[in-house]
Each structure stands twice: as C-alpha cells, then as structure tokens.
Tab-separated table of C-alpha atoms in Angstrom:
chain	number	residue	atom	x	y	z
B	1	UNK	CA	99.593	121.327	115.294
B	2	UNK	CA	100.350	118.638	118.018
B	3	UNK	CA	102.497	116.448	118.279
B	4	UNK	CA	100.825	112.773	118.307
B	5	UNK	CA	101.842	110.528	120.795
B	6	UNK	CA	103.578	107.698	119.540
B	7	UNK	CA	105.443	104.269	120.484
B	8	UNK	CA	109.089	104.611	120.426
B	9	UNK	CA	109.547	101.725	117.942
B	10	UNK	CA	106.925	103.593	115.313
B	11	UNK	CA	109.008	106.617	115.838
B	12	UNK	CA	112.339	105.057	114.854
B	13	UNK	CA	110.283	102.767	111.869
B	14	UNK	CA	108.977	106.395	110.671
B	15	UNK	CA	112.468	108.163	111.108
B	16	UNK	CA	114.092	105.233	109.296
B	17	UNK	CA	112.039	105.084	106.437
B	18	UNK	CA	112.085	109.159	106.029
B	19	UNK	CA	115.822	108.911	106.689
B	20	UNK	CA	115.842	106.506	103.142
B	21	UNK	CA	113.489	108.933	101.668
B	22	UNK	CA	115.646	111.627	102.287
B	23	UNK	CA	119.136	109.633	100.766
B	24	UNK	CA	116.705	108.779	97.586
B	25	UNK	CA	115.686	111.872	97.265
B	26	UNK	CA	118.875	114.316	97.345
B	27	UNK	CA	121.933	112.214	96.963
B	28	UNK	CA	123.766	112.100	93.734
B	29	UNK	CA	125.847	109.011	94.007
B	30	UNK	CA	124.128	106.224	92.922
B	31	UNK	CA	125.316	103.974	95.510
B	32	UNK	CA	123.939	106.319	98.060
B	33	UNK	CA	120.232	105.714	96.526
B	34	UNK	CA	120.430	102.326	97.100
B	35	UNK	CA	121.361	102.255	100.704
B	36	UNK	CA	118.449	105.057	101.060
B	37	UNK	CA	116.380	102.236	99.284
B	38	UNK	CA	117.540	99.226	101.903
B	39	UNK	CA	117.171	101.957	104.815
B	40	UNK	CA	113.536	102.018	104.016
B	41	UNK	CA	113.159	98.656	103.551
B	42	UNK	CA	114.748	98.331	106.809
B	43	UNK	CA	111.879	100.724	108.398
B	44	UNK	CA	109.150	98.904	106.690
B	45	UNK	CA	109.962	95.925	108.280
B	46	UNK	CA	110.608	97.404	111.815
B	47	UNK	CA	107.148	99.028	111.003
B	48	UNK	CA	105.467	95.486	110.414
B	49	UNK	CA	106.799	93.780	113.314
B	50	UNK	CA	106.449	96.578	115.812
B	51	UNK	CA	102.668	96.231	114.846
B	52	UNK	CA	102.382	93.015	115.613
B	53	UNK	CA	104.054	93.482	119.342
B	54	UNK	CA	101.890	92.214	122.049
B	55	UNK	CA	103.107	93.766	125.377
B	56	UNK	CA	104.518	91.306	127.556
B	57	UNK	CA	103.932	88.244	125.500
B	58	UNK	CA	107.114	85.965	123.795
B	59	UNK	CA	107.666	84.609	120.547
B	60	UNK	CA	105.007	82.670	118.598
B	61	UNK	CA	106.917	79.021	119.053
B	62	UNK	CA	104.753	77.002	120.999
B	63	UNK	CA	107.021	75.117	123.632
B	64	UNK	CA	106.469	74.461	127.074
B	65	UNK	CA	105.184	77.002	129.071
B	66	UNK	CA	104.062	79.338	125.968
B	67	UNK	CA	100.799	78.011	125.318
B	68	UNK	CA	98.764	79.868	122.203
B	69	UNK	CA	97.330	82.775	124.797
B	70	UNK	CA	101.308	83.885	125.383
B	71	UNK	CA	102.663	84.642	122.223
B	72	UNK	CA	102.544	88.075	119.741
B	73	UNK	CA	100.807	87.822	116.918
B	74	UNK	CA	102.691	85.526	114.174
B	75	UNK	CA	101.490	86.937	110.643
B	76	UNK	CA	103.644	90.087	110.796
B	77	UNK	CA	106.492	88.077	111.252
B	78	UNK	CA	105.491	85.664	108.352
B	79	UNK	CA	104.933	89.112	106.220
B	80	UNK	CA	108.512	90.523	107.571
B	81	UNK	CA	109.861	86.871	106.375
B	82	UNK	CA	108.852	87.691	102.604
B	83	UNK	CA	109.647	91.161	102.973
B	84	UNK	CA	113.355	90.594	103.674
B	85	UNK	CA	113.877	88.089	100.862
B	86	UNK	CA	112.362	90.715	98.144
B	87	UNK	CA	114.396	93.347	99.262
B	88	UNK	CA	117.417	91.126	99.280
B	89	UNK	CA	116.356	90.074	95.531
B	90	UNK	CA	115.682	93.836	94.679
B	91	UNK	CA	118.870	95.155	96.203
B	92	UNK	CA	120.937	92.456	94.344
B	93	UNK	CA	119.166	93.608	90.941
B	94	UNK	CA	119.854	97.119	91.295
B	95	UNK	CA	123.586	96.756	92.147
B	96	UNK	CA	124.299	94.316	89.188
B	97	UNK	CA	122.291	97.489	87.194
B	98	UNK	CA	124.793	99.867	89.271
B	99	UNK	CA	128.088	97.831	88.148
B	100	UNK	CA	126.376	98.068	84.333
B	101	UNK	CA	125.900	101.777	84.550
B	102	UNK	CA	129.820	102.240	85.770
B	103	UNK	CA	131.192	100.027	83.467
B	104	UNK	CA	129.076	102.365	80.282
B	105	UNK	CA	129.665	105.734	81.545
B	106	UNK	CA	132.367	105.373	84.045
B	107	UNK	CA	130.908	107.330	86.658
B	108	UNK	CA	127.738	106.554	89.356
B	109	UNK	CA	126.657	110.654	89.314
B	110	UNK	CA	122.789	110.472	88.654
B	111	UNK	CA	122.943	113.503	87.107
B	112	UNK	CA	125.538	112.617	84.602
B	113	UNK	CA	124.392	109.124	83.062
B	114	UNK	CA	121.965	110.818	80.915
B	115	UNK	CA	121.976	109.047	77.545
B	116	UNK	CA	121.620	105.362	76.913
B	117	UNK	CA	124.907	104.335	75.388
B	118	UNK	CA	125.940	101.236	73.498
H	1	UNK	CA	120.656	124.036	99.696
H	2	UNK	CA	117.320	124.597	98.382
H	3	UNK	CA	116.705	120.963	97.204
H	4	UNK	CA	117.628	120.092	100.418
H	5	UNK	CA	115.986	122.286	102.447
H	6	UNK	CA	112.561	121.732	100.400
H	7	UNK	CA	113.372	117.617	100.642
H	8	UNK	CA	113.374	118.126	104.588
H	9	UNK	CA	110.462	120.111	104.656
H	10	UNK	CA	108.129	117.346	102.025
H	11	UNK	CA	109.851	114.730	104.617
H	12	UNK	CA	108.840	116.417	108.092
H	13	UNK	CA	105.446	116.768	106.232
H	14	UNK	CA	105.084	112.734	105.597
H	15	UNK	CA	106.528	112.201	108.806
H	16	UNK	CA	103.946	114.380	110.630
H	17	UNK	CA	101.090	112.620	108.363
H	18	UNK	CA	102.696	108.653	109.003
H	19	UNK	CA	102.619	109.522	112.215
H	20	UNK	CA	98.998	111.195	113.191
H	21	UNK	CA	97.587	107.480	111.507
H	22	UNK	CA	100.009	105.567	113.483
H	23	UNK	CA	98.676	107.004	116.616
H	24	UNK	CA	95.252	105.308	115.848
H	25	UNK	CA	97.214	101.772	116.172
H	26	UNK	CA	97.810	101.084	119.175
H	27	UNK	CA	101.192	99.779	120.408
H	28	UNK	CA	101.517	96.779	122.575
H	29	UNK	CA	98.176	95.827	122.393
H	30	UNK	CA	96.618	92.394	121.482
H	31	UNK	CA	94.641	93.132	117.547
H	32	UNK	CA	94.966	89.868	116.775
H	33	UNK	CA	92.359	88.162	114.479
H	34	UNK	CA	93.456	85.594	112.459
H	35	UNK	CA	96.718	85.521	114.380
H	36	UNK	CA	94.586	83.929	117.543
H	37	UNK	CA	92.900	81.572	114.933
H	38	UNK	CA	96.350	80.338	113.880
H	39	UNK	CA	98.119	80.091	117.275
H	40	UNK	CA	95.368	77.949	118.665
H	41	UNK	CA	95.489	75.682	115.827
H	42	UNK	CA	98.849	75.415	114.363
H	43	UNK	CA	100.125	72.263	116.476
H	44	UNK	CA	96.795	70.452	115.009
H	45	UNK	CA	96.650	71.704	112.121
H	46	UNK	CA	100.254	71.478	111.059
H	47	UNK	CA	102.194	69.752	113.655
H	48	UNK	CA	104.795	72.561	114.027
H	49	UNK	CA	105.379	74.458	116.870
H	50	UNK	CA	107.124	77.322	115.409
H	51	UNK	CA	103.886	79.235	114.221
H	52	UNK	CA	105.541	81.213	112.073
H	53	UNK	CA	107.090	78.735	109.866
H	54	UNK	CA	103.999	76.842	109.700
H	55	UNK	CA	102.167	80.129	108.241
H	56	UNK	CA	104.832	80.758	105.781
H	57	UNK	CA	104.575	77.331	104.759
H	58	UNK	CA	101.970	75.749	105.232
H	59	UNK	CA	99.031	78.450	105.457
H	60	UNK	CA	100.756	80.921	103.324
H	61	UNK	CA	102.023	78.572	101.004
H	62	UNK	CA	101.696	80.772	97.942
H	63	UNK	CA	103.491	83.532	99.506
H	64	UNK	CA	106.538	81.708	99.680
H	65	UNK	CA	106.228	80.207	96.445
H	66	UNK	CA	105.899	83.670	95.290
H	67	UNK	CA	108.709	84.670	97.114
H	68	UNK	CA	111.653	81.759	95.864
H	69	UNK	CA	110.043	82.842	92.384
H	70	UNK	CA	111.046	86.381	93.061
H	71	UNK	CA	114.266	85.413	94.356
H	72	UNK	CA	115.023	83.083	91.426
H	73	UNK	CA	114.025	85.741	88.772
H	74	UNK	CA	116.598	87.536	90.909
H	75	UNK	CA	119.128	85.289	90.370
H	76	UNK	CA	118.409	84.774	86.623
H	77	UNK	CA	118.362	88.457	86.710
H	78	UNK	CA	121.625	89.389	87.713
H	79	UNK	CA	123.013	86.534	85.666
H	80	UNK	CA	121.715	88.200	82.443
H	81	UNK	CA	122.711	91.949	83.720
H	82	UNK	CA	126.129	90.935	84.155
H	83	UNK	CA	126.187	88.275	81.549
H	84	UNK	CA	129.660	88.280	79.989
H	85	UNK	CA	131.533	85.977	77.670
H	86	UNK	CA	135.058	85.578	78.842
H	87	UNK	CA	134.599	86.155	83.183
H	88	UNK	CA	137.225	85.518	85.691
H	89	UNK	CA	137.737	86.802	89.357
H	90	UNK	CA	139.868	89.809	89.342
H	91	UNK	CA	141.137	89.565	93.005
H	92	UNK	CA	145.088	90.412	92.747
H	93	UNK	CA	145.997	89.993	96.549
H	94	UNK	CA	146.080	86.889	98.253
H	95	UNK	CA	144.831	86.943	101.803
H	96	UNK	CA	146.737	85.933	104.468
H	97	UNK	CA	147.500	82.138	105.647
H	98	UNK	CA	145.651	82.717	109.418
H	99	UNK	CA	142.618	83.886	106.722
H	100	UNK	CA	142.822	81.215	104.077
H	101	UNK	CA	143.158	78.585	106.895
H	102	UNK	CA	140.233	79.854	109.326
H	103	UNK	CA	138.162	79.973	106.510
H	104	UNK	CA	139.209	76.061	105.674
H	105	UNK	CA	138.192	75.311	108.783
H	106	UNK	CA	135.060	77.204	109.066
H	107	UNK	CA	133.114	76.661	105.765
H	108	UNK	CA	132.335	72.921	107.061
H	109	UNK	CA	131.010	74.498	110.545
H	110	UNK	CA	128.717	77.365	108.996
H	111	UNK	CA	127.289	75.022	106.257
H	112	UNK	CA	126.561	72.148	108.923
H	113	UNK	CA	124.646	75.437	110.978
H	114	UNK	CA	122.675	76.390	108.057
H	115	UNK	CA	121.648	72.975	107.549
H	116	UNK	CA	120.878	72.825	111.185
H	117	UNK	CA	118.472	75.894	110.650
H	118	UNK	CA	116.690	75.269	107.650
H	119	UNK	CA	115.989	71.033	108.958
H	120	UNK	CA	114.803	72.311	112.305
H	121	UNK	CA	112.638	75.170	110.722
H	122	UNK	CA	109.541	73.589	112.306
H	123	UNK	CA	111.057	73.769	116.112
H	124	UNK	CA	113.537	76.597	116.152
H	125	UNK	CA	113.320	80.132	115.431
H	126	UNK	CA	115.118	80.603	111.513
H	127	UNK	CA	113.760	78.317	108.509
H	128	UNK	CA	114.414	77.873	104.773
H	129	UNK	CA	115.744	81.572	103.983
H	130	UNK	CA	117.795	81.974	106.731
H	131	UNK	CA	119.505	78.965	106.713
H	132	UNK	CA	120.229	79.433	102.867
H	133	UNK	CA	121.245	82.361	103.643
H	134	UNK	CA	123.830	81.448	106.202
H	135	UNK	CA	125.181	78.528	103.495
H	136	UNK	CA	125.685	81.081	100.692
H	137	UNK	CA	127.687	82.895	103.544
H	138	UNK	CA	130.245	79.697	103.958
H	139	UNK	CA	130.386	79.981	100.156
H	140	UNK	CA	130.870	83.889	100.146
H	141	UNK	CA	133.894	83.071	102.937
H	142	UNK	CA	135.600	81.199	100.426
H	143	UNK	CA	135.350	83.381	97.546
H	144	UNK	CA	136.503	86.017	100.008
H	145	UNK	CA	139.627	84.046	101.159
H	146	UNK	CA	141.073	82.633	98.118
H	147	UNK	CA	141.681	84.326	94.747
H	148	UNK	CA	140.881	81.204	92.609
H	149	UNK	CA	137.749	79.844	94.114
H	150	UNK	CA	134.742	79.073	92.143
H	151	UNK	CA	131.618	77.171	92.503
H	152	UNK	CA	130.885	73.951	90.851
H	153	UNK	CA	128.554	75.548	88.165
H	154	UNK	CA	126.911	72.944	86.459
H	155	UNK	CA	126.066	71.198	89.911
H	156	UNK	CA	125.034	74.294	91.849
H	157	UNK	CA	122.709	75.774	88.651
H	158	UNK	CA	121.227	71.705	88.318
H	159	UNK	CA	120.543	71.430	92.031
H	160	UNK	CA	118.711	74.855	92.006
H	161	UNK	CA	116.108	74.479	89.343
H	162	UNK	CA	115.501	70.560	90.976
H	163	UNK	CA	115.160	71.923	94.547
H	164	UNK	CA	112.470	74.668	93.009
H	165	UNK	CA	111.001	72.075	90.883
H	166	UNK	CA	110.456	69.843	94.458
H	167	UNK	CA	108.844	72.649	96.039
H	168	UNK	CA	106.232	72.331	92.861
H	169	UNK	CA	106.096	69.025	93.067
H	170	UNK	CA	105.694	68.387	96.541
H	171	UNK	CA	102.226	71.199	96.002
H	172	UNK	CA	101.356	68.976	93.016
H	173	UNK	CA	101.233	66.153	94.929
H	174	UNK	CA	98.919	67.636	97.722
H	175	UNK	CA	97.044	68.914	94.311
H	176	UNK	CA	96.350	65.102	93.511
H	177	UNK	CA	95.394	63.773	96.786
H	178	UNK	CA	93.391	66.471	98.790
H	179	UNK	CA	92.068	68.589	96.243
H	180	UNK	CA	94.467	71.644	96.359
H	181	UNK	CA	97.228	73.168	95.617
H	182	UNK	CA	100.176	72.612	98.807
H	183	UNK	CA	97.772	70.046	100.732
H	184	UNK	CA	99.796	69.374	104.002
H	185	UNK	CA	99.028	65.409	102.408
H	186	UNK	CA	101.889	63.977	105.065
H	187	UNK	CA	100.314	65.468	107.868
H	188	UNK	CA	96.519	65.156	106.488
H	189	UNK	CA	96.430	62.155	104.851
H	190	UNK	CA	99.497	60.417	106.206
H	191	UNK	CA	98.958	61.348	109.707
H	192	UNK	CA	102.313	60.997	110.036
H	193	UNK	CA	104.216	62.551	112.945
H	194	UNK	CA	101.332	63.357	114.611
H	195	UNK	CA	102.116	61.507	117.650
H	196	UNK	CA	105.478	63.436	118.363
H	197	UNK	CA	104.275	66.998	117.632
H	198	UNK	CA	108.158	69.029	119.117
H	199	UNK	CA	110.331	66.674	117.810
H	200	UNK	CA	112.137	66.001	114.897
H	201	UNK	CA	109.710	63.727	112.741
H	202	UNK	CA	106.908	66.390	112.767
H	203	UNK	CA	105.729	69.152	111.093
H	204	UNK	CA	104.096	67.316	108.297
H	205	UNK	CA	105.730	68.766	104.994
H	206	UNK	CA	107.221	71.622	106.380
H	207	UNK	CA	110.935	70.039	106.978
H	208	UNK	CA	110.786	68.704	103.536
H	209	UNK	CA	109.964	71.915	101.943
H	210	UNK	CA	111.768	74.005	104.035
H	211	UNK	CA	114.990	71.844	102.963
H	212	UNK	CA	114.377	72.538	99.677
H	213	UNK	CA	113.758	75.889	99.987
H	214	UNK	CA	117.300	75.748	102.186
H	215	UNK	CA	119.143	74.495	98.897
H	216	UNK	CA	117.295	76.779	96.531
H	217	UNK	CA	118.211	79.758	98.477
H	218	UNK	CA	121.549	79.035	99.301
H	219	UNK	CA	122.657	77.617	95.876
H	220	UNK	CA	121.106	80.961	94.546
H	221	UNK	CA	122.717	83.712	96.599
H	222	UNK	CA	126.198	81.889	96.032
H	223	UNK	CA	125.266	82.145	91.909
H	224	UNK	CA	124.269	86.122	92.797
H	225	UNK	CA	128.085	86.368	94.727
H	226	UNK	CA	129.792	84.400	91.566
H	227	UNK	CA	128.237	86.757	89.217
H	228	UNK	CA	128.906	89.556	91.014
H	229	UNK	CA	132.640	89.166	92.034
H	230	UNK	CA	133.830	88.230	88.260
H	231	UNK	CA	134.805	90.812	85.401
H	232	UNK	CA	135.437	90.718	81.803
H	233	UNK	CA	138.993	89.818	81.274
H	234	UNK	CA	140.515	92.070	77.965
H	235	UNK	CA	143.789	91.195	76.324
C-alpha cells in the first residue's frame, strides 16, 4: 500500500473534509455536528478551487496585463460562489432546527432527544 | 473508544481512497475546456472583465437563480422554524458607550462598502453575495451593539420579495426580446456599454442584477439574524 503522491492543497481539502466526517460521526453535542458539517463544506470548497489552480497564472479578471492566456480557470470559482451561499443557507436551517430541539427537550445530546415531543 | 477507534479507521480508509483518485488530477496544471472558451470571450460576450461574475451571471444564469431561491427558502425557512407569536430580543446587558458609538459610526461605512462591492461586481473581485453579505454584517453590528434594535420589518420583507421579483423580471425581459430565458438584452440588443468595456457603464446586465441580488441577500441574512436573536417572551 503506497502512499500516493499528492498536492499539498488536496491533502489539507481531504484532511478537512475527513476532519468534519470524523466530528459528524462521533460527537454527541449537537452543535459539534454542525461545525463537522461547515468543516466539510469548508474542504469541499478548498477541493473545488484547488482544482481549478493553474500554476503560475492570476486571477480570472481581465485587466491590463492579464490577457485570457494568464488567468486559472474561472468555473471552479463560479461553482465555489454557489457552494458557499448553500452552505450558508443550510447551516442557518439547521441551527434554527438546533435552537427548536433545545427549547423541546432542553438538552443538544444526540443520544438523548429521542422522541418527538409536543 | 471503540466507536472512535473504528470511526478513524472507516476515515483513514476514505482518506486513502479520496486520495489514490486525486492523484490522477493533476495539480497546477492547465485542464481547462470550457474555462479557455469563456476567458477568451467574456469581454465580447458580456462586457465584464471579472470572468467570474460574468459566468455566475450571465452564462450560469440559472445557477444563481437557483441559488437566491435556495437562500430565500432559507430565509422563509428559519422564519417558520422559529416562528413565534409574542418575540422580543432578550439581550439584558447593554454594551459599552466606545461600542454603541463605533458601531454608530461604522454601520454607514460597511453598508457604503457593500454597496461598493456588489455595484462594481463586473470590475472587482466580490459581487452580489458578498456584498450582501457584508450589508447584513452592518445590520448584525447593530443588533450586536444595542439591546433594542430592530429592523424595519415591513420595508426589509417588501424590498426582498421586489429585489427577487427584478431578478425574474429582468430574465423575463431577455425572455421577450431574444428568445430566452436571462438574454444579456442590454448588452445584445442594446449594445450598450460596449464601447467602455472596464469601466463603470459596462457589463451589460450584470450591475443591474448583481444589485439586486446585493439587496436580496443582504435584506435576507439580516431577517435570518432578527429571527435568530429574538425569544418568546412568557409572563
């Protein structure tokens, strides 16, 4: 089993998206899950825009002296763009759902809120 | 231990997998296809010179129409989850005077900076969510700073649903005179701005959406901090 040879920048995506794995997966506290959900997010996105790196080129804003041969590729960047608004829109969801679930059962333990209440 | 032990192990096994197919993309290297397509024809095709921008609007269009639908069912979302009939802020303490009074003084600054961001989304790195973004942050300052602030409701809901409906409007209008849904018709049909592609009074419809997407945005995340910072009050 080798080890594959990787960029730097899809090491740290991968490590941040298994790091958000990892909180989703074993913590308890609610509150915990969802910062394991926006440190995935946050490697996704790394992920997307590391992908679209060019080596030694600048950002995709045409001005003078970047002509449309000296600029990285602009799509990942457009994708990144939505990304960041969903998981903004996501993460805002499930912490109104989080201030719900404390208010019912007065505690954020997963393991606890195990009945729907009235 | 053994939950954790076993959730390390499943994760060093994705992590080995993500990584062996990551290897077969290379890093740094130019895979551009339709990325070429769209640098070499954006100031053309669009009049912007922010290439990004001008794929999120103007080639993408339906992404980000998707996307300020997502963030409006957001909105209306956490509105319902945390709908309530009696609300009120329950901050007890107030904040200092150096905190209520640099916060006076800044709200004027950071809204005239997201305005800045989201007109000049054709030119300048940033664009409609961004600036929003930084404009629901003046409003988020003040909610912060005082214990009895609250947004102007029935404006800030109104001016929401009319900036969205723009965004519609301004794609039904490129509907009815080139043929499709978000025609660039200012730049296309108009021609207008085309002979100052880089400056202000360019980009064909992307300032005009990209202002109302500003709005939308920032009139939105304020209504997600308002909902979120009140509680029920009992007697």
């Amino acid at each position: 089993m080798n080890v594959p040879d990787i960029s730097v920048y899809y090491f740290g995506a991968i490590s941040l998206i298994l790091i958000g794995l990892y909180a989703v997966l074993v913590k308890k506290n609610l509150l915990k899950m969802l910062v394991g959900l926006s440190i995935m997010e946050t490697g996704v996105n790394l992920l997307l825009i590391s992908v679209g790196y060019v080596s030694g080129k600048s950002a995709p804003i045409l001005s003078e002296g970047i002509g449309p041969k000296g600029a990285v590729d602009p799509i990942p960047q457009a994708l990144v763009l939505t990304a960041i608004v969903i998981g903004v829109a996501t993460t805002a969801m499930a912490l109104s759902a989080a201030i719900i679930l404390y208010e019912r059962y007065g505690t954020l333990n997963v393991e606890e809120i195990r009945r729907l209440r009235g | 231990m053994l939950k954790r032990s076993l959730a390390i192990i499943t994760i060093l096994i994705i992590g080995y997998w993500l990584a062996q197919s990551l290897a077969g993309v290379p890093f740094g290297e130019d895979k551009m296809l339709v990325g070429q397509y769209y640098l070499d024809h954006v100031k053309d095709q669009t009049g912007a010179v922010n290439a990004v921008t001008a794929i999120v609007v103007n080639y993408r269009g339906f992404d980000t129409l998707g996307e300020v639908t997502v963030l409006f069912i957001a909105s209306t979302g956490v509105g319902a989850l945390l709908w309530r009939k009696r609300k009120k802020r329950t901050a007890k303490t107030e904040g200092s005077v150096v905190l209520t009074t640099g916060s006076e003084l800044l709200f004027p600054f950071v809204v005239l900076f997201g305005s800045y961001i989201f007109i000049h989304g054709h030119l300048t790195p940033g664009g409609g969510f961004p600036g929003g973004a930084t404009i629901a942050t003046a409003f988020l300052l003040l909610y912060m700073a005082f214990v009895s602030y609250e947004i102007p409701h029935k404006a800030f809901e109104k001016t929401e649903g009319l900036a969205g409906m723009g965004y519609v409007l301004v794609g039904l209008t490129g509907l009815a005179i080139g043929g499709y849904f978000l025609f660039d018709w200012i730049w296309q049909t108009w021609q207008w701005g085309t002979g100052n592609i880089g400056r202000l009074f360019s980009g064909g419809f992307i300032p005009i959406i990209y202002t109302l997407i500003g709005i939308k945005v920032g009139t939105e995340l304020s209504g997600i901090i308002d909902n979120m910072l009140k509680e029920e009050v009992r007697e």
